mmCIF file of C-alpha atoms in Angstrom:
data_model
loop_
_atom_site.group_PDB
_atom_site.id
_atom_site.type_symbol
_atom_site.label_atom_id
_atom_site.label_comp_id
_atom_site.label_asym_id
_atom_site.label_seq_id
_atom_site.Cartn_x
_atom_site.Cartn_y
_atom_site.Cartn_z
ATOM 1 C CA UNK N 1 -45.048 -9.036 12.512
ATOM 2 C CA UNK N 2 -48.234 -6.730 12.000
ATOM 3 C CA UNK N 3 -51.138 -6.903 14.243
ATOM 4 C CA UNK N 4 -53.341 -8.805 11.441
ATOM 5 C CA UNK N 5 -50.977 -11.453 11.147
ATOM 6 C CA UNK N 6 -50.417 -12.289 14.623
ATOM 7 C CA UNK N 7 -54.266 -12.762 14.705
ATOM 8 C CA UNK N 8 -54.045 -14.979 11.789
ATOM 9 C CA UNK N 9 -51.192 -16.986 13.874
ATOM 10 C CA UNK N 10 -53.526 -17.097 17.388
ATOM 11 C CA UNK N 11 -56.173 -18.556 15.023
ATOM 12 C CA UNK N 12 -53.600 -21.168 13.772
ATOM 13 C CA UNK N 13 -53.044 -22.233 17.177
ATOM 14 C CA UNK N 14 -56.766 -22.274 18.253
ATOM 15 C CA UNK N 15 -57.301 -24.763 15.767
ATOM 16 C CA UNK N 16 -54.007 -26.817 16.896
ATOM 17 C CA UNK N 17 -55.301 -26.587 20.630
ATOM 18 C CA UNK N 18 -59.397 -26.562 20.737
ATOM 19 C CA UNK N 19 -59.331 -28.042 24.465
ATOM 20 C CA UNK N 20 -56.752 -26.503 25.819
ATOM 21 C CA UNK N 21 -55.952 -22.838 27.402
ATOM 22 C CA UNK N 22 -53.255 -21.392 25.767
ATOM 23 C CA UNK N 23 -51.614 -17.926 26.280
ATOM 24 C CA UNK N 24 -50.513 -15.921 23.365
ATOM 25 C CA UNK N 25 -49.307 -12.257 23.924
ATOM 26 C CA UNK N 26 -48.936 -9.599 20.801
ATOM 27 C CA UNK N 27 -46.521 -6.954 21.603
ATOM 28 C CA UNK N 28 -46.884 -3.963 19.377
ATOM 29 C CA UNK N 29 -43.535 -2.433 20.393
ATOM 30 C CA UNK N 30 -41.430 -5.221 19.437
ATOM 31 C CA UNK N 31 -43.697 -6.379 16.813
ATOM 32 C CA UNK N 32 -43.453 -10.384 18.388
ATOM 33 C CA UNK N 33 -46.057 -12.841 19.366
ATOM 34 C CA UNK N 34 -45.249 -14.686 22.325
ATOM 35 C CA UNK N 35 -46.620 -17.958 22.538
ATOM 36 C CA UNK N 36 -46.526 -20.007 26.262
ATOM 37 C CA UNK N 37 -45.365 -23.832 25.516
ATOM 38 C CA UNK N 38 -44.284 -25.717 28.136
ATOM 39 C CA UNK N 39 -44.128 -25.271 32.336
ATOM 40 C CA UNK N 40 -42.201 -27.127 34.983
ATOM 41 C CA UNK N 41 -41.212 -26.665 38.338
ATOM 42 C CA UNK N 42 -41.879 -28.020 42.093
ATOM 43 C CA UNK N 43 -44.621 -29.896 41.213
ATOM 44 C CA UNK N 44 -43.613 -31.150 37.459
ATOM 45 C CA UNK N 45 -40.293 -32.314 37.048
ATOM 46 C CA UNK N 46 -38.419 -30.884 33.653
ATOM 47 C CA UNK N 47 -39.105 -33.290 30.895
ATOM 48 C CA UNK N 48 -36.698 -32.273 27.793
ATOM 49 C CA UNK N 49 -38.404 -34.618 25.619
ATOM 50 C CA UNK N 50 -41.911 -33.593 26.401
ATOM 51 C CA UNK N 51 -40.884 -30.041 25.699
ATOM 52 C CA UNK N 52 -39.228 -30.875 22.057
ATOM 53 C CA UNK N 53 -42.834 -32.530 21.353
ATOM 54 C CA UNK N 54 -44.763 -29.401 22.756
ATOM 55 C CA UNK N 55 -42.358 -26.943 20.651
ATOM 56 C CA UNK N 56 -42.535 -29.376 17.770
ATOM 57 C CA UNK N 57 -46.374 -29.903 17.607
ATOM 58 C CA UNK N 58 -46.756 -25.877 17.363
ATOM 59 C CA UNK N 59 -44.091 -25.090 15.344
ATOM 60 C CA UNK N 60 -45.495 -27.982 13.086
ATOM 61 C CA UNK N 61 -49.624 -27.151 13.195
ATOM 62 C CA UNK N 62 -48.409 -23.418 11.915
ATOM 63 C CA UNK N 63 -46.145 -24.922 8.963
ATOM 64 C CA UNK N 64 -49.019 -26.910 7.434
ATOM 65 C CA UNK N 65 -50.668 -23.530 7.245
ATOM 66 C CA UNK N 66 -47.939 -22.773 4.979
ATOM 67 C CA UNK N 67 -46.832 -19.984 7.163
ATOM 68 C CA UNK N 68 -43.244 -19.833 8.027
ATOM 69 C CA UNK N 69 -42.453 -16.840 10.479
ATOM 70 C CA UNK N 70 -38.916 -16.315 12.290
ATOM 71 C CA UNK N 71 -39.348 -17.219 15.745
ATOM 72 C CA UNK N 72 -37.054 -17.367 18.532
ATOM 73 C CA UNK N 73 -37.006 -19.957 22.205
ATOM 74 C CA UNK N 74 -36.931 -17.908 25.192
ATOM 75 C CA UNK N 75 -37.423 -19.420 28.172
ATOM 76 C CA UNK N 76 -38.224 -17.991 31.495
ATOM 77 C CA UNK N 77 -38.020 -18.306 35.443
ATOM 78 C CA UNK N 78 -40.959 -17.039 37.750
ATOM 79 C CA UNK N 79 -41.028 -16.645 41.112
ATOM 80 C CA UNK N 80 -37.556 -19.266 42.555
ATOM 81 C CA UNK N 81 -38.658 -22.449 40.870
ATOM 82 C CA UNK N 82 -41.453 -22.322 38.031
ATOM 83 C CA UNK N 83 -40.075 -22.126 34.665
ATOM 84 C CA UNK N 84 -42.155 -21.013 31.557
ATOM 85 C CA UNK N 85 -40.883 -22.088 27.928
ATOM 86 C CA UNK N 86 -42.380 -19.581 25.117
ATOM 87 C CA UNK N 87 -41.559 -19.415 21.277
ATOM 88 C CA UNK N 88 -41.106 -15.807 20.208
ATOM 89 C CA UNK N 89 -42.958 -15.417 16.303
ATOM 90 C CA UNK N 90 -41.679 -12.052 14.712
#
C-alpha cells in the first residue's frame, strides 16, 4: 500500500467515525496501515461480540467505497492487562 492510498483509506474512516478519535498509523517500511479498533482490559471487560461489530462496521464503511485492500487482525497486549485490537490494511 502506497502512501496516497493509505490517505485515501484514513479519509474513508474519517467519514465512518466523524465523532470519534481514531488512531491510524502508515508505516512506510512495511507498506501497512494500522488501524486501532477495539480496547479492553481492567476497566472494560472483553466483549467478543462488540469487537466483531467494531471490526465489521470498518471493514464494512471501506467496502462501500468500493475499495477492497488485504488486511490482516493483529491484536496486541500493553502494559500486563490492556489489550489493543488493530486491522492491518496492506
Amino acid at each position: 500500500m502506497k502512501k496516497a492510498e493509505a490517505n485515501n483509506l484514513k479519509d474513508i474512516i474519517k467519514k465512518a467515525y466523524p465523532r470519534r478519535r481514531y488512531t491510524a498509523i502508515y508505516s512506510s517500511i512495511k507498506e501497512e496501515l494500522r488501524v486501532w479498533v477495539y480496547y479492553y482490559g481492567e476497566e472494560k471487560p472483553y466483549d467478543k461480540k462488540e469487537e466483531n461489530n467494531a471490526i465489521t462496521y470498518l471493514l464494512n464503511s471501506i467496502a462501500d467505497n468500493g475499495i477492497r485492500p488485504k488486511y490482516r487482525i493483529e491484536r496486541k497486549k500493553d502494559q500486563g492487562t490492556n489489550r489493543h485490537t488493530y486491522i492491518c490494511f496492506r
